[in-house]
Tab-separated table of C-alpha atoms in Angstrom:
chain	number	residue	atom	x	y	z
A	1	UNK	CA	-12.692	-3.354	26.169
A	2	UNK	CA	-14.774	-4.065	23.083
A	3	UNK	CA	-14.175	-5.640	19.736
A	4	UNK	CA	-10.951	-6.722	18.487
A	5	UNK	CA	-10.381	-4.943	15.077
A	6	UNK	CA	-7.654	-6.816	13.311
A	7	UNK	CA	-5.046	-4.835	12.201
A	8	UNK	CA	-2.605	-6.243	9.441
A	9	UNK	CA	0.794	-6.947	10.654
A	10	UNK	CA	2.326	-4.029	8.272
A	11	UNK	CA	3.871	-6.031	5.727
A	12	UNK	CA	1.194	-5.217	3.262
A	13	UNK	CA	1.765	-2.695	0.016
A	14	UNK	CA	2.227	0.745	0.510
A	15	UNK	CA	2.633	3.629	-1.381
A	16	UNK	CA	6.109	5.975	-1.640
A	17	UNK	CA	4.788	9.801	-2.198
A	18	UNK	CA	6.689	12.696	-3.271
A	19	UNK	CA	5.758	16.462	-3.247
A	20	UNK	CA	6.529	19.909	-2.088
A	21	UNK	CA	4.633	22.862	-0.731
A	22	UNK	CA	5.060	26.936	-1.219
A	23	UNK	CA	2.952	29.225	1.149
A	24	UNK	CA	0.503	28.729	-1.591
A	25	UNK	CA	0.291	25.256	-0.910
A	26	UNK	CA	1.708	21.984	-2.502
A	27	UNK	CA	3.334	22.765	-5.859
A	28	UNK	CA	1.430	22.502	-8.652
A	29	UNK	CA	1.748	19.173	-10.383
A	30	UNK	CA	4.514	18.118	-8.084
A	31	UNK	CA	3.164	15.211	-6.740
A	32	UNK	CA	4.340	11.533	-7.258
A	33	UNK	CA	2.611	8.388	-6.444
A	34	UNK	CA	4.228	4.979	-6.936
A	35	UNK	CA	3.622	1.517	-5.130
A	36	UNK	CA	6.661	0.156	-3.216
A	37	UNK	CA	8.955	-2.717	-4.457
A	38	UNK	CA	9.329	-4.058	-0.623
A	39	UNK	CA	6.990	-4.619	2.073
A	40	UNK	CA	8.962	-3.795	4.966
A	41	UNK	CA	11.994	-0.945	6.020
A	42	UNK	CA	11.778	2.579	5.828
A	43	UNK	CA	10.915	4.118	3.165
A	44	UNK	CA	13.905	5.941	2.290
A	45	UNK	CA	15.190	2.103	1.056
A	46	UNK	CA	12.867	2.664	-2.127
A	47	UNK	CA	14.139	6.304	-2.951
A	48	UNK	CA	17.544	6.975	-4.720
A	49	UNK	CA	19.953	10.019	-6.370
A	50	UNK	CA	18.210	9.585	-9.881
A	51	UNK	CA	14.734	8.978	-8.996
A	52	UNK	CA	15.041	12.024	-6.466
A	53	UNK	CA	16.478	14.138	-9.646
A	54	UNK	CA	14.191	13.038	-12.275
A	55	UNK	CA	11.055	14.373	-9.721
A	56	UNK	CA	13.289	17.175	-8.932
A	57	UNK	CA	13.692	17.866	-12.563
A	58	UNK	CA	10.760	16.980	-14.030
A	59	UNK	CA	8.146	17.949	-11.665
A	60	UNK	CA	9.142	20.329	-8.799
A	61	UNK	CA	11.728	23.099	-10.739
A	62	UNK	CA	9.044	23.837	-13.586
A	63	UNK	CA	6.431	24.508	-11.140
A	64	UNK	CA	8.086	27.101	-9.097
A	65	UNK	CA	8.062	30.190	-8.850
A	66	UNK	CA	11.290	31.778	-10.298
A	67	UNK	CA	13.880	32.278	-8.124
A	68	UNK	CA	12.995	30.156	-5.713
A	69	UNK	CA	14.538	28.965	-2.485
A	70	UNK	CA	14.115	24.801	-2.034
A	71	UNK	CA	14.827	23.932	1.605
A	72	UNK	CA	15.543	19.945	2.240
A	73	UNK	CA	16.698	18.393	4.651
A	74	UNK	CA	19.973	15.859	4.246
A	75	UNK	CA	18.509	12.854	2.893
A	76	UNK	CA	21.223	11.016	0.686
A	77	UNK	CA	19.505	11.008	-2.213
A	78	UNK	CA	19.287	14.985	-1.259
A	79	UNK	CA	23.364	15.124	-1.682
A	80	UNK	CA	24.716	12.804	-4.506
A	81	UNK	CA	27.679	14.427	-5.481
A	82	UNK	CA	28.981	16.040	-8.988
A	83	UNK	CA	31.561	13.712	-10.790
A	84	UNK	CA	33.938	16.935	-10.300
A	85	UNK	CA	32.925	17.680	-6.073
A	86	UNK	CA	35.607	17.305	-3.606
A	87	UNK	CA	34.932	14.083	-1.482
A	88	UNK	CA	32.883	14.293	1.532
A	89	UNK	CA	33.387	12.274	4.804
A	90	UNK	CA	30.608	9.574	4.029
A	91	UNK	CA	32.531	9.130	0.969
A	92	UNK	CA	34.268	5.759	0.171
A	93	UNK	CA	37.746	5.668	1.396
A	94	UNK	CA	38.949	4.641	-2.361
A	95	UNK	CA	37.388	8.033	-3.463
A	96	UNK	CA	38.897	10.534	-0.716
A	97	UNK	CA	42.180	8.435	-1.300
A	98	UNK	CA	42.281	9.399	-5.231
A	99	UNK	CA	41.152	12.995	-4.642
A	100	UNK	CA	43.835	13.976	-2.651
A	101	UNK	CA	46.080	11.908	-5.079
A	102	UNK	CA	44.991	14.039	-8.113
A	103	UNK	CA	45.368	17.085	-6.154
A	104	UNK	CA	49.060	15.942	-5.404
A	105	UNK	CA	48.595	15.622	-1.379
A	106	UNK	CA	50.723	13.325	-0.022
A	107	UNK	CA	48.814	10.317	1.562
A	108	UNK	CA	49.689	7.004	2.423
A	109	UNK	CA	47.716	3.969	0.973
A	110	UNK	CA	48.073	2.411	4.181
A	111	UNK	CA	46.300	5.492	6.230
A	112	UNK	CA	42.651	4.823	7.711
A	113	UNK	CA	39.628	6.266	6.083
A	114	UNK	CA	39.866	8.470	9.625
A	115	UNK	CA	43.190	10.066	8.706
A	116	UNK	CA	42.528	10.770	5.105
A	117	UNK	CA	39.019	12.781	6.548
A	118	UNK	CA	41.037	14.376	8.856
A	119	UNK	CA	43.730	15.896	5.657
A	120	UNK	CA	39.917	16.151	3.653
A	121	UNK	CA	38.422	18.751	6.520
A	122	UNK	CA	41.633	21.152	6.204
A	123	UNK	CA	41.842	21.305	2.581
A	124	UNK	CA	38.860	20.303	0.303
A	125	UNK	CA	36.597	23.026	-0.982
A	126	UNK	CA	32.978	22.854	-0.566
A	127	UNK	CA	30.829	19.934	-2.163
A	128	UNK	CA	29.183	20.523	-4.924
A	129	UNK	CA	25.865	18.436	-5.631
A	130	UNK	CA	23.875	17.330	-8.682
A	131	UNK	CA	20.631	19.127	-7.889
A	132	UNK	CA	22.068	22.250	-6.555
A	133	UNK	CA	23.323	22.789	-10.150
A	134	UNK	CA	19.906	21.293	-11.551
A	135	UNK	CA	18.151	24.225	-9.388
A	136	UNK	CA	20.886	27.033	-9.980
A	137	UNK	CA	20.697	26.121	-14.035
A	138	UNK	CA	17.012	27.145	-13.469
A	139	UNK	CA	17.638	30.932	-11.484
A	140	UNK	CA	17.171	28.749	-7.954
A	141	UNK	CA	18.763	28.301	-4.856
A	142	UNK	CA	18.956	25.034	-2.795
A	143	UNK	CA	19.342	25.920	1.273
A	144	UNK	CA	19.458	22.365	3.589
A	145	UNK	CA	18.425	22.011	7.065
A	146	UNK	CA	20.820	20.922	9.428
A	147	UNK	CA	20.674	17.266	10.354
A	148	UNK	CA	18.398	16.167	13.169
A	149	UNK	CA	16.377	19.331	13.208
A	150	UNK	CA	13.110	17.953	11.275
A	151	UNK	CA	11.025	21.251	13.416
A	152	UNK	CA	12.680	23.246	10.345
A	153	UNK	CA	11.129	21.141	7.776
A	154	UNK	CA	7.597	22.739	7.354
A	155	UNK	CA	6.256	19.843	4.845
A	156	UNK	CA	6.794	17.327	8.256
A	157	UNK	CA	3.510	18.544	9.701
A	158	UNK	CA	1.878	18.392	5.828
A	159	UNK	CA	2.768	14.694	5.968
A	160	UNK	CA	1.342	14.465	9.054
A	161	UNK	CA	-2.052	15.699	8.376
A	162	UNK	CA	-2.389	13.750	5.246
A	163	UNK	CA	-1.029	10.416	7.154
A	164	UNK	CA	-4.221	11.225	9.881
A	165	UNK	CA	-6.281	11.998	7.664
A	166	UNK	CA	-5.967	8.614	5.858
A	167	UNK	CA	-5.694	6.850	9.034
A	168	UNK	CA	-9.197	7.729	10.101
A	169	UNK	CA	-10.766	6.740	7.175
A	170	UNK	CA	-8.393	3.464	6.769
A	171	UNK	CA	-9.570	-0.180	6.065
A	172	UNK	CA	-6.021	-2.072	4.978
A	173	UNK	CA	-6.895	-2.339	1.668
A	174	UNK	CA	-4.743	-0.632	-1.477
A	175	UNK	CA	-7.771	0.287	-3.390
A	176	UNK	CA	-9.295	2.034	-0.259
A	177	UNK	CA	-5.858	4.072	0.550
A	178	UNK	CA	-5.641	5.536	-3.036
A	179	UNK	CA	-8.767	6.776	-2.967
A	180	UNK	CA	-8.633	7.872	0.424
A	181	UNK	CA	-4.767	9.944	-0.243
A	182	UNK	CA	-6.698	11.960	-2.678
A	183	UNK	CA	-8.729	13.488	-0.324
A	184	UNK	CA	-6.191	13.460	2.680
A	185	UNK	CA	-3.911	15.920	-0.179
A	186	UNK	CA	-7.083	18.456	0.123
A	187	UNK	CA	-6.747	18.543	3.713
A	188	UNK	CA	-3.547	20.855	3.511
A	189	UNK	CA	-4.585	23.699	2.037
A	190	UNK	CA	-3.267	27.195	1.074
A	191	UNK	CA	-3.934	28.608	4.712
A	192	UNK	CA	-2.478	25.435	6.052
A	193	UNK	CA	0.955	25.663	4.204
A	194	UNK	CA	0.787	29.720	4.961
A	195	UNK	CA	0.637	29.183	8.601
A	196	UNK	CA	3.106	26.310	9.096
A	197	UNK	CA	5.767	27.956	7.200
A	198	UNK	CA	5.291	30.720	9.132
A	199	UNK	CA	5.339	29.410	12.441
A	200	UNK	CA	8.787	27.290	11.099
A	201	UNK	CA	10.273	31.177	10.469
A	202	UNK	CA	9.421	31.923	14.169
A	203	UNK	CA	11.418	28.836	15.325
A	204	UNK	CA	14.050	29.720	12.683
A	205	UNK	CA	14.082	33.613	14.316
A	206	UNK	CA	14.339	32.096	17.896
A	207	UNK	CA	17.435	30.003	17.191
A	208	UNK	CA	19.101	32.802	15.400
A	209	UNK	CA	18.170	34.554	18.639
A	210	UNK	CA	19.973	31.878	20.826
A	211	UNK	CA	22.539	31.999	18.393
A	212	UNK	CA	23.683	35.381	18.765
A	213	UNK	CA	23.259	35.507	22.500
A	214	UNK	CA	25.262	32.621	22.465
A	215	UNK	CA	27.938	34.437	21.111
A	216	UNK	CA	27.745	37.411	23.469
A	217	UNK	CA	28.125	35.297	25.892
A	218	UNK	CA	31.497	33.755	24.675
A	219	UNK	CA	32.718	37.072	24.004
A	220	UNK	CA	32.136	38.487	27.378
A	221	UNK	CA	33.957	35.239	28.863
A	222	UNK	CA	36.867	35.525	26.421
């Protein structure tokens, strides 16, 4: 019941944003703004490795605190690998192939991309990644989520708030959404970021709590 409002279809501009929070709140001259190059897809189409690293570089390490820990979750453009890491499995087949060629273990050329992860798993050290050494450089430490488990990503329900807040004062138009984001970014503020990481440490407790008892449990059946 009652009037139609007309909606666009979605295929209008939008905006890509990039920032961080501390228990302080979002990080001091962290934030990014930029207009998207494509109407439609996720959004994750319009990030990549060096974009991610010049914000990460640029923006978010000198506006930490020192000795930081930065918690992400496994995006791609999260893991782009040093020229010198071991391979991982999303790797290309051509570069697992050669790394276990220049670390003189025997392969066939003719093996699939299957059988050279399965020699990868038993041997290869641990990956190494661009911005872990970025952050380390800088005294901090880089800690990732495990996949599928957004709950652990405290900056989710941030996005959230700001993404309702500019919904309810929306009318489809660029200019309005700008002006609108600025105020939607005051909406999370120090007590909000204080009590969401918080309650995420209380999650984090309760599977560490599963965890263990998980464990007993196996032992006991052993």
């Amino acid at each position: 019941d009652g009037p139609w409002v007309q909606k666009p279809t979605g295929n209008g501009e939008r905006l890509i944003i990039i920032n961080a929070i501390t228990t302080d709140g979002w990080v001091k001259n962290g934030k990014l703004v930029f207009k998207s190059t494509r109407k439609t897809g996720d959004y994750h189409g319009q990030m990549n490795g060096i974009l991610f690293q010049k914000w990460f570089s640029e923006k978010l390490i000198p506006n930490l605190p020192e000795h930081s820990n930065i918690i992400l979750d496994n995006a791609s453009y999260h893991n782009i690998l040093t020229e010198n890491s071991a391979p991982i499995k999303q790797s290309s087949k051509a570069r697992i192939y050669d790394w276990l060629e220049q670390n003189k273990i025997p392969c066939n050329p003719d093996c699939l991309k299957s059988e050279l992860i399965e020699i990868l798993v038993k041997i290869a050290p641990e990956p190494t990644y661009v911005i872990d050494e970025i952050a380390r450089e800088k005294g901090h430490t880089v800690i990732r989520t495990p996949p599928y488990h957004p709950e652990l990503q405290p900056i989710e329900i941030c996005w959230a708030v700001l993404k309702n807040e500019v919904a309810r004062n929306c009318n489809f138009t660029m200019e309005n959404l700008e002006l609108q984001l600025e105020n939607a970014f005051k909406k999370v503020t120090p007590e909000t970021c204080f009590k969401i990481i918080k309650q995420i440490r209380t999650v984090e407790d309760k599977f560490w709590e599963d965890d263990a008892e998980l464990d007993k449990i196996e032992s006991e059946s052993d």
